[in-house]
Coordinates of C-alpha atoms and ligand atoms in Angstrom, one line a residue:
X107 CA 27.0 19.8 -17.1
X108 CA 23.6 18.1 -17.5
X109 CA 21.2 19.9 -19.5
X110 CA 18.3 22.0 -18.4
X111 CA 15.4 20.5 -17.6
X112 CA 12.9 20.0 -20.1
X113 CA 9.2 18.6 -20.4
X114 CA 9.3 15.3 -22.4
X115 CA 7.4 15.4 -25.4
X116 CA 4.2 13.8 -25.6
X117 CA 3.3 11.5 -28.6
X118 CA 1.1 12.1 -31.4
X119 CA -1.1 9.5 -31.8
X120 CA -2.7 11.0 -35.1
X121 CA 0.4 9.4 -36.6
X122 CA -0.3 5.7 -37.5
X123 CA 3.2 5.1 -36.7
X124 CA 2.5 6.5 -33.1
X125 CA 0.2 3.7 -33.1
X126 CA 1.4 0.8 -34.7
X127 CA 4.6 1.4 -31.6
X128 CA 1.6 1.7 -29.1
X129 CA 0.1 -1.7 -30.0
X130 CA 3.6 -3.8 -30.5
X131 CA 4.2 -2.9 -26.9
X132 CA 0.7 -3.6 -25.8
X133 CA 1.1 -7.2 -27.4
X134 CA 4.1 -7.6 -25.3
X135 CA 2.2 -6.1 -22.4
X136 CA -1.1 -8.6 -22.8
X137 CA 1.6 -11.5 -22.9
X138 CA 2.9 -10.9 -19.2
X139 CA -1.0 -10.6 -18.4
X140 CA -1.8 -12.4 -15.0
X141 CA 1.8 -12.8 -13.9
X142 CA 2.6 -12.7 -10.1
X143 CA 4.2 -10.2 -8.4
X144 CA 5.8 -10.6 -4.8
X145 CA 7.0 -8.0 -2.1
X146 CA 10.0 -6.4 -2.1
X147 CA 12.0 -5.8 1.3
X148 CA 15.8 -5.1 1.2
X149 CA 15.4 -6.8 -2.6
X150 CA 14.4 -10.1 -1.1
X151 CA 11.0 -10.7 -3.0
X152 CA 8.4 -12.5 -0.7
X153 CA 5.5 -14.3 -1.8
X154 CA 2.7 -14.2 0.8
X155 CA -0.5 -17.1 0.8
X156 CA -2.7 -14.0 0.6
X157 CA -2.8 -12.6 -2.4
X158 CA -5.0 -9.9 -4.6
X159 CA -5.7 -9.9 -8.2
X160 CA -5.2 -6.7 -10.3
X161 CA -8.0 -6.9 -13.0
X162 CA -9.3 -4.4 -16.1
X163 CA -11.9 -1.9 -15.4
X164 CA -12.4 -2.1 -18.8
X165 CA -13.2 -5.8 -18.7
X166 CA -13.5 -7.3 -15.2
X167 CA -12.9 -10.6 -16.7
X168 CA -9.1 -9.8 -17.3
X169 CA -6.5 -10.3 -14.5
X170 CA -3.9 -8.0 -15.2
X171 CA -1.4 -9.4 -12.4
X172 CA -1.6 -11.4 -8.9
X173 CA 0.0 -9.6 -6.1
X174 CA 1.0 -10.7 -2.7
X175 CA -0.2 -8.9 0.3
X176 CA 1.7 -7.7 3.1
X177 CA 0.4 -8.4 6.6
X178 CA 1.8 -6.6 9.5
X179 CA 4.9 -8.8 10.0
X180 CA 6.0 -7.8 7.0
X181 CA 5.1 -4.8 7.2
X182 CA 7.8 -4.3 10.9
X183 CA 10.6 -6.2 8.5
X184 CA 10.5 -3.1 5.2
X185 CA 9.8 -0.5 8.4
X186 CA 13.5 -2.3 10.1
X187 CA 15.1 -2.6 6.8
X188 CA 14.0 0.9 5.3
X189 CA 15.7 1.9 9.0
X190 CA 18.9 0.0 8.6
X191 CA 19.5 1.5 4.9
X192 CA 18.8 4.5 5.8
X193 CA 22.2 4.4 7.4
X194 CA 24.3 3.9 4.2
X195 CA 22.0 5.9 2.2
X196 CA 22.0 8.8 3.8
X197 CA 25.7 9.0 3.1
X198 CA 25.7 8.6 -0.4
X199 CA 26.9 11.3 -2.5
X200 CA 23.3 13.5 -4.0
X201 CA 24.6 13.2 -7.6
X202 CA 25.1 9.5 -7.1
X203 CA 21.0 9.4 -6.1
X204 CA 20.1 11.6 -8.4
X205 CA 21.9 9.7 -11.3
X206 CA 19.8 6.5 -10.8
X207 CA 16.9 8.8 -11.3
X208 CA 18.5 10.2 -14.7
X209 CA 19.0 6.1 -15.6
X210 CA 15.4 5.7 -15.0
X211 CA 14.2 8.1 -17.0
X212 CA 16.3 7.2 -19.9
X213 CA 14.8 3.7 -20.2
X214 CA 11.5 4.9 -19.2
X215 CA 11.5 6.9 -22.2
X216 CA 12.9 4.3 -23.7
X217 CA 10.0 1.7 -23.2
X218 CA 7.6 4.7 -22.4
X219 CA 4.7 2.5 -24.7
X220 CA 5.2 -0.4 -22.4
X221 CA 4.4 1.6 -19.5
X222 CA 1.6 3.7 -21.0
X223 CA -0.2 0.4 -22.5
X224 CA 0.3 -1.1 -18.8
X225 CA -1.8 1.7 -17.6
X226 CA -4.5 1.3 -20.0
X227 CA -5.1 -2.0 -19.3
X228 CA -4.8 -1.9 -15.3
X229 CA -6.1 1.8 -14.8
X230 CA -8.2 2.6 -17.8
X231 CA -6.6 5.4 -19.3
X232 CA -6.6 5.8 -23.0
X233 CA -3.5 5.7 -25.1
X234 CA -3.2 10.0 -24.8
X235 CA -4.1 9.9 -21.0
X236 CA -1.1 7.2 -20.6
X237 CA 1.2 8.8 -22.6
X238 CA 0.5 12.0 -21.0
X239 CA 1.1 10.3 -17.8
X240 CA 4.4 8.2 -18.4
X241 CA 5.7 11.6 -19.9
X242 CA 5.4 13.1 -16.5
X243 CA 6.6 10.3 -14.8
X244 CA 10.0 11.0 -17.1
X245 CA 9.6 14.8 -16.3
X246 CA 9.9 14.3 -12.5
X247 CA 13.0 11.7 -12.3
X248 CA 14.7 14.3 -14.3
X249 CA 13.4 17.3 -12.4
X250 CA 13.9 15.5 -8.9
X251 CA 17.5 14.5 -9.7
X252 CA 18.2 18.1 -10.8
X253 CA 16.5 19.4 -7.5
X254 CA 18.4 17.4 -5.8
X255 CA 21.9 18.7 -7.1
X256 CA 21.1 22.0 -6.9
X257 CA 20.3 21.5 -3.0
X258 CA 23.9 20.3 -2.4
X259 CA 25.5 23.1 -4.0
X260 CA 26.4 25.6 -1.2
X261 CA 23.6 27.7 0.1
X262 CA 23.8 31.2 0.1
X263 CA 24.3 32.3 3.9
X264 CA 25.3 35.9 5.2
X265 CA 29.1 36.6 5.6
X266 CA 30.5 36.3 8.6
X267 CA 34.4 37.9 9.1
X268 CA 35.4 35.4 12.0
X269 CA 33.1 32.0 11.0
X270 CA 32.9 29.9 8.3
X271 CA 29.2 28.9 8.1
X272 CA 27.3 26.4 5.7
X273 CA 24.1 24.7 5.1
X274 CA 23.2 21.5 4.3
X275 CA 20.1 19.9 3.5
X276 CA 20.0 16.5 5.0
X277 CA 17.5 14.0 4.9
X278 CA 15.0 12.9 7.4
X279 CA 14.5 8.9 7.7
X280 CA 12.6 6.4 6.9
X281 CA 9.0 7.5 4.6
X282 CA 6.1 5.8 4.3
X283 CA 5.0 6.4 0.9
X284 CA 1.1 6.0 -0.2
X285 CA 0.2 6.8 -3.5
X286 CA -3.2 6.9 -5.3
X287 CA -4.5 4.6 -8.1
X288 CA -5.2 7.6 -10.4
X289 CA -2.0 8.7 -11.5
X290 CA -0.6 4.9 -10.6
X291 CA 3.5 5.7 -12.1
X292 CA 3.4 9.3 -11.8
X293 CA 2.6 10.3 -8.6
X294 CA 3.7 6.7 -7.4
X295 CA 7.4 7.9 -8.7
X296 CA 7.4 11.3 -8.4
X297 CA 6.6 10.8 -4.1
X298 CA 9.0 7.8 -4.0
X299 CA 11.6 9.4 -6.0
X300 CA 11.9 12.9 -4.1
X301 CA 12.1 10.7 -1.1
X302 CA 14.9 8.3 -2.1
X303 CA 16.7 11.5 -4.3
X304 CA 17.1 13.3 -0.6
X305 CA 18.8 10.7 0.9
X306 CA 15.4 8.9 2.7
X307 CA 14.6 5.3 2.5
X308 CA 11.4 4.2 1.3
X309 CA 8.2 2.0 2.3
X310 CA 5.8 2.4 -0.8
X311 CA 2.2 0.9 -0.4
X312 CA 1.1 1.4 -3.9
X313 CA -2.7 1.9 -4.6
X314 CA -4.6 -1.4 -4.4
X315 CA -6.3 -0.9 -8.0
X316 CA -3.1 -0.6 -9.6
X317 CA 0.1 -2.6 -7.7
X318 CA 1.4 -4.3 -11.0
X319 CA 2.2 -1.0 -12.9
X320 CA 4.0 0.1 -9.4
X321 CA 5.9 -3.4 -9.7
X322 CA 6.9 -2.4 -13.1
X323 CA 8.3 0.6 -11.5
X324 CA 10.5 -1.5 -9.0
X325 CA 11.4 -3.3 -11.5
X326 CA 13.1 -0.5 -13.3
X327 CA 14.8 0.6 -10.2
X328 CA 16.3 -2.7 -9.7
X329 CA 17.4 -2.2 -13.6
X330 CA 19.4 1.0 -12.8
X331 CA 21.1 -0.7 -9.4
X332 CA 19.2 1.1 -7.0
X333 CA 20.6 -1.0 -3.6
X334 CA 18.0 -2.8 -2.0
X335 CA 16.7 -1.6 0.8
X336 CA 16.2 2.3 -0.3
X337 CA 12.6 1.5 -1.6
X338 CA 10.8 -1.6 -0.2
X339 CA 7.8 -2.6 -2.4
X340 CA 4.7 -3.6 0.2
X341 CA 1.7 -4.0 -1.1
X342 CA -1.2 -4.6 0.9
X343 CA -4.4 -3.7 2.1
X344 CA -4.5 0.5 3.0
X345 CA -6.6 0.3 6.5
X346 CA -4.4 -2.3 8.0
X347 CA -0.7 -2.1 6.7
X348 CA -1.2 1.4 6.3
X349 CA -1.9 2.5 9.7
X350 CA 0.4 0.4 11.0
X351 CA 3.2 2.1 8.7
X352 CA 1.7 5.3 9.7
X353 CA 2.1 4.8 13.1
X354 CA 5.3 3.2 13.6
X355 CA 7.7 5.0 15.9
X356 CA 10.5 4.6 13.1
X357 CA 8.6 6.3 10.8
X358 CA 9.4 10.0 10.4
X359 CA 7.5 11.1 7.5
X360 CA 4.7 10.2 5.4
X361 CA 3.8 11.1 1.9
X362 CA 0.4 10.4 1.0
X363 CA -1.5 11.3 -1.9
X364 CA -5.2 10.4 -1.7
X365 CA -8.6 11.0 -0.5
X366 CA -9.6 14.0 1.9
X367 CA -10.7 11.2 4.4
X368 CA -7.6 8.9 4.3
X369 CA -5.4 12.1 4.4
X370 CA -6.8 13.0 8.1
X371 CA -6.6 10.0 8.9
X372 CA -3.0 9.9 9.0
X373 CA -2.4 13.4 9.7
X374 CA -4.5 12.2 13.0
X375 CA -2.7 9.1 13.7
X376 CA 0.8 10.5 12.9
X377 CA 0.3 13.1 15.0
X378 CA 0.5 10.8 17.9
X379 CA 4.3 9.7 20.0
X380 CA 4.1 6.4 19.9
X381 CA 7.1 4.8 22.7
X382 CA 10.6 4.9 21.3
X383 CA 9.6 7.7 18.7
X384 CA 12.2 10.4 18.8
X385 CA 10.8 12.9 16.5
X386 CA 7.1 14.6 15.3
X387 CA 6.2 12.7 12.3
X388 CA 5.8 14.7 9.2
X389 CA 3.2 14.7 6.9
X390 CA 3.2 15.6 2.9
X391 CA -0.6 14.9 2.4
X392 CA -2.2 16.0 -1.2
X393 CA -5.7 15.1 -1.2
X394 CA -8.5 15.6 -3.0
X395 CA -10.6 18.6 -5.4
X396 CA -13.9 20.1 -6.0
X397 CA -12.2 22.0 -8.8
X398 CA -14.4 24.7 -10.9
X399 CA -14.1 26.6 -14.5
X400 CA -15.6 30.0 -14.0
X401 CA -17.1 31.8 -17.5
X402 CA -17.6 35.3 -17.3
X403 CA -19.8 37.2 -20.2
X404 CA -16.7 38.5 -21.8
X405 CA -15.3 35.4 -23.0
X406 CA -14.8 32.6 -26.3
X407 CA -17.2 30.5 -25.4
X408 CA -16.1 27.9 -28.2
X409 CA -12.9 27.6 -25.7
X410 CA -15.1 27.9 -22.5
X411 CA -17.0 24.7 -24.0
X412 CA -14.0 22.8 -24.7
X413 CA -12.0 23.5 -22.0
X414 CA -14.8 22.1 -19.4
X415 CA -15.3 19.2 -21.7
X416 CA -11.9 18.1 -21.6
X417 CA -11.8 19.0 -17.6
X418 CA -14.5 17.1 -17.0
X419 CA -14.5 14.6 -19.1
X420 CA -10.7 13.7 -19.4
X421 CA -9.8 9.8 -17.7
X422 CA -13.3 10.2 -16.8
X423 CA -13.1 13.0 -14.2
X424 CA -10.6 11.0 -12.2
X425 CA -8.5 13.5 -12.1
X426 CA -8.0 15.3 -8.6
X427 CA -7.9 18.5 -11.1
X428 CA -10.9 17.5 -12.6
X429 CA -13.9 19.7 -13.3
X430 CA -16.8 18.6 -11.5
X431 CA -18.5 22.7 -11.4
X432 CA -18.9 24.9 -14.1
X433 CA -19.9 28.1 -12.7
X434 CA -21.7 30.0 -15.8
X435 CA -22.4 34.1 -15.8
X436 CA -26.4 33.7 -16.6
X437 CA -25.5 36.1 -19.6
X438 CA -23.9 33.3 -21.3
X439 CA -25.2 30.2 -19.3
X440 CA -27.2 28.4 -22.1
X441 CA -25.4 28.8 -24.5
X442 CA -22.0 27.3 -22.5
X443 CA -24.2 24.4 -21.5
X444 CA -25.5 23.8 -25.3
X445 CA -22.1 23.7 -26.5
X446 CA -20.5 21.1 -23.7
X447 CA -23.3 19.2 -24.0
X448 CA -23.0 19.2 -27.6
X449 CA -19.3 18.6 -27.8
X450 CA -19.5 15.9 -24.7
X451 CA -22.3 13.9 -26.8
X452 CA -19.8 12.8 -29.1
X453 CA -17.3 11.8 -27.1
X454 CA -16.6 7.7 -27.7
X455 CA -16.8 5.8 -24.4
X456 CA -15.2 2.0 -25.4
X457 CA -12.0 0.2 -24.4
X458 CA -8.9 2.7 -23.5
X459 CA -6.5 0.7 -25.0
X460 CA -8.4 0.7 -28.2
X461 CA -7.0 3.9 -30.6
X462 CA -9.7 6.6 -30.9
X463 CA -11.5 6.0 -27.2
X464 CA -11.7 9.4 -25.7
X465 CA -12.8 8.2 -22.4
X466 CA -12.8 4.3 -20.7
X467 CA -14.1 3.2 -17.5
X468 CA -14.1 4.3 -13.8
X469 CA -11.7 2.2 -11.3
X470 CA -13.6 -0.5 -9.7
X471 CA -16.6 -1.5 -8.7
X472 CA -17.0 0.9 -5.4
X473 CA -16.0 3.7 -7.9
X474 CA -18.7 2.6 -10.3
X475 CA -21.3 2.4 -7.2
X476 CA -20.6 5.4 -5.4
X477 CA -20.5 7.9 -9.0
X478 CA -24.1 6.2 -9.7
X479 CA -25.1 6.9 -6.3
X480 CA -23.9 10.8 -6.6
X481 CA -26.0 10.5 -10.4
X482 CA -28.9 9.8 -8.6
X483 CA -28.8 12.7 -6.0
X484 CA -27.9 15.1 -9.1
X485 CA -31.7 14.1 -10.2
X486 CA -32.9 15.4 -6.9
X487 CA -30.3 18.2 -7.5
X488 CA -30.7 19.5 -10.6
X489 CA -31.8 18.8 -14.3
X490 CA -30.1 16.0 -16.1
X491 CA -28.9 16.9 -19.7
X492 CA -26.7 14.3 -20.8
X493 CA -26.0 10.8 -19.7
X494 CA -26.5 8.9 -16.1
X495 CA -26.0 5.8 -17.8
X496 CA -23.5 2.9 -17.9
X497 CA -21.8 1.3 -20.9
X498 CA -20.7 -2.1 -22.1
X499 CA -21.0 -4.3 -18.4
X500 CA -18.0 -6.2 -19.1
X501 CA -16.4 -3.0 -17.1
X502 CA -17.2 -0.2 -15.2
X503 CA -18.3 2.0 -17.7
X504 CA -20.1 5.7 -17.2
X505 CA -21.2 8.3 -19.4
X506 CA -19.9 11.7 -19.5
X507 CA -22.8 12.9 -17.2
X508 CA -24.0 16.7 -17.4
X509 CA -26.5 18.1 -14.6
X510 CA -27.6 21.7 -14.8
X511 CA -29.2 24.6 -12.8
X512 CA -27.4 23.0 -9.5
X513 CA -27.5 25.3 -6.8
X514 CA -23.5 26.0 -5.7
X515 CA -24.8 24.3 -1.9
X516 CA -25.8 21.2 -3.5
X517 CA -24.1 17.9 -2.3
X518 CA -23.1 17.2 -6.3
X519 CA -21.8 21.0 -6.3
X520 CA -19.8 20.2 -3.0
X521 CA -18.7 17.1 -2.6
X522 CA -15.7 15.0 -4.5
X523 CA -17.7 12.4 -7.1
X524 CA -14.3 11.4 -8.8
X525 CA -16.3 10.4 -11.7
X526 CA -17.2 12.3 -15.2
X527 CA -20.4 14.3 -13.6
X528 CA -20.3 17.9 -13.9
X529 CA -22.8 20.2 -12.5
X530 CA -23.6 24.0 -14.2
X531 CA -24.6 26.3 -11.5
X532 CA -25.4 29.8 -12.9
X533 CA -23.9 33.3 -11.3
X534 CA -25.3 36.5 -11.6
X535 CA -22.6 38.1 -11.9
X536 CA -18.4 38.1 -12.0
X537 CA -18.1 38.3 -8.3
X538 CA -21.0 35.5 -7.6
X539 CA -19.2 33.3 -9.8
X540 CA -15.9 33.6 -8.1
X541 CA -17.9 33.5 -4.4
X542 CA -19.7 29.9 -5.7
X543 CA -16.2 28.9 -6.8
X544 CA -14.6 29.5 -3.4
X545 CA -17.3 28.2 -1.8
X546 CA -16.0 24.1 -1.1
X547 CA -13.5 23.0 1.6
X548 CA -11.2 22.4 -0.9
X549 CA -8.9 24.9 -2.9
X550 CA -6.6 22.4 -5.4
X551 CA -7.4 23.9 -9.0
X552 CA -9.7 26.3 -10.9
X553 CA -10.0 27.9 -14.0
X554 CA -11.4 31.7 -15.6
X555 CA -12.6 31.8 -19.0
X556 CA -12.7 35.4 -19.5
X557 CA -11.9 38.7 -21.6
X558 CA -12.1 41.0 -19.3
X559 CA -8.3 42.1 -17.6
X560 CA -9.9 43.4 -14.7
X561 CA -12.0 39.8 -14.0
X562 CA -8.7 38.2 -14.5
X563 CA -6.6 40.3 -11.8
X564 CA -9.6 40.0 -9.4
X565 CA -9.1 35.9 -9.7
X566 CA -5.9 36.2 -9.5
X567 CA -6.5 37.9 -5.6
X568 CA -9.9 36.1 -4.7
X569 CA -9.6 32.8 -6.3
X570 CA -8.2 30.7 -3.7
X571 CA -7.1 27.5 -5.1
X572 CA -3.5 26.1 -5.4
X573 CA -3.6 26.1 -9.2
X574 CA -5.3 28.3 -11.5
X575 CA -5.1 28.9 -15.0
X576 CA -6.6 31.8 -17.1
X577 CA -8.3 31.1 -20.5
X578 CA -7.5 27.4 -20.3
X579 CA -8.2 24.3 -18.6
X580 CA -8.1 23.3 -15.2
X581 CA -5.9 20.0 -15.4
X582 CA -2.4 18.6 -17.6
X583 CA -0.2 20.7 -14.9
X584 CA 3.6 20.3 -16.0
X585 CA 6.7 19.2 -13.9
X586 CA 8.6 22.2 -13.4
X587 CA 5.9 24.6 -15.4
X588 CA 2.8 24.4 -13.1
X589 CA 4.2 22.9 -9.7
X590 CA 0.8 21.2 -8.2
X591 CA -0.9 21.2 -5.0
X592 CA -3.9 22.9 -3.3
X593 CA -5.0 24.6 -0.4
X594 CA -7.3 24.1 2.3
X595 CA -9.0 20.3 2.5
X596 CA -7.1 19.7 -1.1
X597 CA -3.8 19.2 1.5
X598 CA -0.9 20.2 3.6
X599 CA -0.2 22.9 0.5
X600 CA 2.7 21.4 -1.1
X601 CA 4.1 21.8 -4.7
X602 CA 4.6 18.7 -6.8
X603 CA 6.7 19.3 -9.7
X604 CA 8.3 22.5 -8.0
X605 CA 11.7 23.5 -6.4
X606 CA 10.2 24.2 -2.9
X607 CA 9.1 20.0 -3.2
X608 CA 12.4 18.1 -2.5
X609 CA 12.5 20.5 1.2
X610 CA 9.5 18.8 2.5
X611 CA 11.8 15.9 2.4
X612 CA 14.7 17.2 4.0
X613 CA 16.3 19.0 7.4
X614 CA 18.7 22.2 6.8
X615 CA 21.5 21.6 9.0
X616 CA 23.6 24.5 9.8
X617 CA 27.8 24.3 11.0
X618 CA 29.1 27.4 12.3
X619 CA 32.9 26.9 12.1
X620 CA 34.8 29.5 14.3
X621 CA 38.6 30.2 12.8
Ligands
NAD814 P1 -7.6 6.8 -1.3 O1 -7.5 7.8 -0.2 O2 -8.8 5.9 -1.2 O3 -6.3 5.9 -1.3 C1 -5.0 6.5 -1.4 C2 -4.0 5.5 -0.9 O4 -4.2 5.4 0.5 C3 -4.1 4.1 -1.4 O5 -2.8 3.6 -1.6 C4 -4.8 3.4 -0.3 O6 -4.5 2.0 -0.3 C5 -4.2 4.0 0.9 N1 -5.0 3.9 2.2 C6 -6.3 3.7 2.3 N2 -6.6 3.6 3.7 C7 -5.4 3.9 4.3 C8 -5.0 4.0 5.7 N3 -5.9 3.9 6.7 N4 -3.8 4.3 6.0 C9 -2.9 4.5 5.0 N5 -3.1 4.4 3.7 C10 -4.4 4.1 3.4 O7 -7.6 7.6 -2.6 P2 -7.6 7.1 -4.1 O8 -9.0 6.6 -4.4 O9 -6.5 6.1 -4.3 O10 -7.3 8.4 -5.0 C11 -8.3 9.3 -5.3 C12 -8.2 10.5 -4.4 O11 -6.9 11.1 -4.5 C13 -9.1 11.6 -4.8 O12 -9.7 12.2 -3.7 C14 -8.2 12.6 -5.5 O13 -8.7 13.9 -5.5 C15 -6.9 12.4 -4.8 N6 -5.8 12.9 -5.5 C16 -5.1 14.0 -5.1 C17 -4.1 14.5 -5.8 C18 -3.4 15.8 -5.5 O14 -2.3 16.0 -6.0 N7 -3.9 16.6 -4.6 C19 -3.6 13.8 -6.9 C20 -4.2 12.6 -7.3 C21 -5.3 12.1 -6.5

């Protein structure tokens, strides 16, 4: 029997020999740099005229790879052979699926520096933030597969003297998979791995910021035999390809993780029977946060201070988990805000890649604009304390930026920035706090730094977010230990990482035998 799951381990990186791994593999990395990278349909890799380069954050003048672009022919060939097989795929045998995801994971661990490095060149992570990441890339092709072989044991049903009934999960089709650019092999693998480990076939559309380390990905699922066909690699402009996957009547679900405003947008679209479509499209959308650390007066406000710091702060708030509001009982407000500010101060802003960085750059240039743009309404919104300024211009680099007194209405307390901006706001009391932190459309995570029992159990009711965490911080959710997703306009309520997750991708079929 396989063992139970476990989370992988992350690495240490205070030990040089961490480090001296870390750099061999980015050497090895740096020498692919600029490499193209074609399409995959039904393992036939097409190279289109139109292509887009993949280039550093950190340093603009870097191509990290040259990707062709999928137009909408292409995209009607992966929809018709993601259709054709899905009828051979379907029938394979779960613990057949779910083995290519243990093979995966075994040489993903294996070269797990390779990948990490990848994604601190193209997405700017630092060498923790990658490692963190490529660990729970490992975490959910073991989890998945596992999830996946417990659904094809026999289901417990009531039972009946004269029938002999059973349940079977079963899968749905073909998926259009759309992942985002901030979690560029983890989310990209765990969505197109749950799909493909329940018997779907797969169109992925990786994030345009980051298609080479999702072509590193296919790659690997060449390595472990995956037939062709089960995941079709189609990179390619969102707007376009993507609605046109979205709305395709072959299509029968869609797994999107992304923005607020692309996630309604295909809930919208998909919503629509197109001719020939024969079922109502299903949508898995996880979108987007407005995620808050409450501090009571009871609590360790060394740990209230780090925890936002790191929150916030952390791949440079690009983290849907992110904190971008700390809500501050006025007891204890100033002296909170003196201690992030102090502790985000230091924090070194230079090259990810480089050992020691603790945070790089944003994504690209729109990123860069729209978080500068948000900067200057904080000035209208509140009282700068630390940062609003850029870094070294070779890439798109912002400081850890710290506004306080914002009133919980304000557009910086209310809106997604997806950039390391934080806003104080200060509560009056317990129940303020929690009424500020419920106060968004959105409901993904949120965090209590607090003594008091009694604060604690009234979160636990009031709170509403998908994830929250007591006396700790408000992202790093583990596969299997924190499943993730969050209510409201944060998305359709699913749980990554959870054993309720692989049903979203599935039909229960039930066969009543009468004896
Ligand atoms: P985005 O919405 O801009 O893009 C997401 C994906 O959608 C990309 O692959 C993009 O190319 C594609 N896309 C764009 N337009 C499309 C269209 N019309 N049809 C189909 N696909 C289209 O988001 P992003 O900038 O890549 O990611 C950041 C966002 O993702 C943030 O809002 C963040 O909070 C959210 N996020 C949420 C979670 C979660 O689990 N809830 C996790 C990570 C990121």
């Amino acid at each position: 029997m396989r063992a139970e799951f476990k989370n992988e381990v992350f690495v240490d990186f205070k030990d040089e020999r961490n480090n001296a791994e870390f750099e061999a593999a980015l050497k090895k990395v740096e020498a692919e740099l600029g490499k193209e990278y074609p399409l995959i349909i039904g393992g036939e890799k097409i190279t289109t005229d139109r292509k887009a380069a993949s280039i550093n954050p950190a340093n603009k003048t870097q191509t990290i790879g040259i990707v062709s672009q999928a137009d909408i022919p292409l995209a009607e060939k992966a929809i018709q052979v993601a259709a054709a097989t899905f009828e051979t795929w379907k029938r394979t045998d779960p613990g057949e699926r779910a083995r290519y995801l243990y093979r995966a994971a075994a040489i993903l661990r294996r070269r797990k520096h390779e990948f990490s490095a990848l994604m601190t060149l193209e997405a700017g992570k630092t060498r923790v933030e990658a490692d963190v990441e490529t660990a729970e890339a490992i975490d959910f092709l073991e989890f998945y597969g596992r999830e996946m072989q417990r659904l094809s044991l026999p289901q417990p049903l009531t039972v009946s003297q004269e029938e002999e009934n059973e349940l079977y999960y079963i899968p749905l089709g073909v998926g259009v998979v759309i992942p985002p650019w901030n979690f560029p092999l983890a989310i990209m693998a765990g969505m197109t791995t749950a799909a493909l480990v329940t018997g779907n076939t797969v169109v992925l559309k990786p994030a345009s910021t980051t298609p080479v380390i999702a072509a590193k990905f296919m790659a690997l699922l060449e390595e472990v035999g995956l037939p062709a066909g089960v995941v079709n690699f189609l990179p390619g402009p969102g707007g376009q390809v993507g609605d046109y996957l979205v709305d395709h009547p072959l299509t029968r679900f869609i797994s999107f993780t992304g923005s607020r405003d692309v996630g309604l947008r295909i809930n919208e679209r998909a919503a629509k029977t197109h001719p020939g479509q024969k079922w109502i499209k299903r949508v898995i959308a996880e979108m987007g946060g407005k995620d808050a650390i409450v501090v009571d007066n009871e609590a360790d406000l060394e740990l209230a201070a780090d925890m936002i710091t790191t929150s916030a702060f952390g791949f440079s708030g690009q983290k849907c988990s992110a904190c971008s509001r700390a809500i501050i009982h006025e007891d204890v407000y100033d002296s909170v805000l003196e201690k992030v500010v102090e502790r985000a101060s230091k924090l070194i802003m230079s090259n990810p890649a480089e050992a020691g960085a603790n945070l790089g750059p944003v994504i690209d240039e729109k990123a860069y604009a729209k978080i500068l743009e948000y900067i200057e309404i904080g000035k209208q919104e509140g009282r700068l304390v630390l940062g609003g300024g850029t870094g070294d211009s070779n890439g798109y680099f912002i400081e850890p930026t710290i506004f306080a007194d914002v009133e919980s209405t304000a557009r910086i307390s209310q809106e997604e920035i997806f950039g390391p901006v934080v806003a104080f706001t200060k509560a009056k009391s317990f129940d303020e706090a929690l009424e500020f932190a419920n106060s968004t459309d959105y409901g993904l995570t949120g965090a209590v730094i607090s003594r008091n029992g009694a604060h604690l159990e009234q979160a636990r009711r009031e709170f509403h977010v998908g994830n929250l965490y007591f006396n700790r911080k408000c992202t790093g959710a583990l596969v299997g230990t924190h499943p993730f997703g969050g209510f409201n306009m944060s998305g359709t309520d699913s749980k990554a990482g959870g054993r309720d997750y692989l049903l979203l991708f599935t039909q229960a079929k039930l066969v009543s035998d009468r004896f």
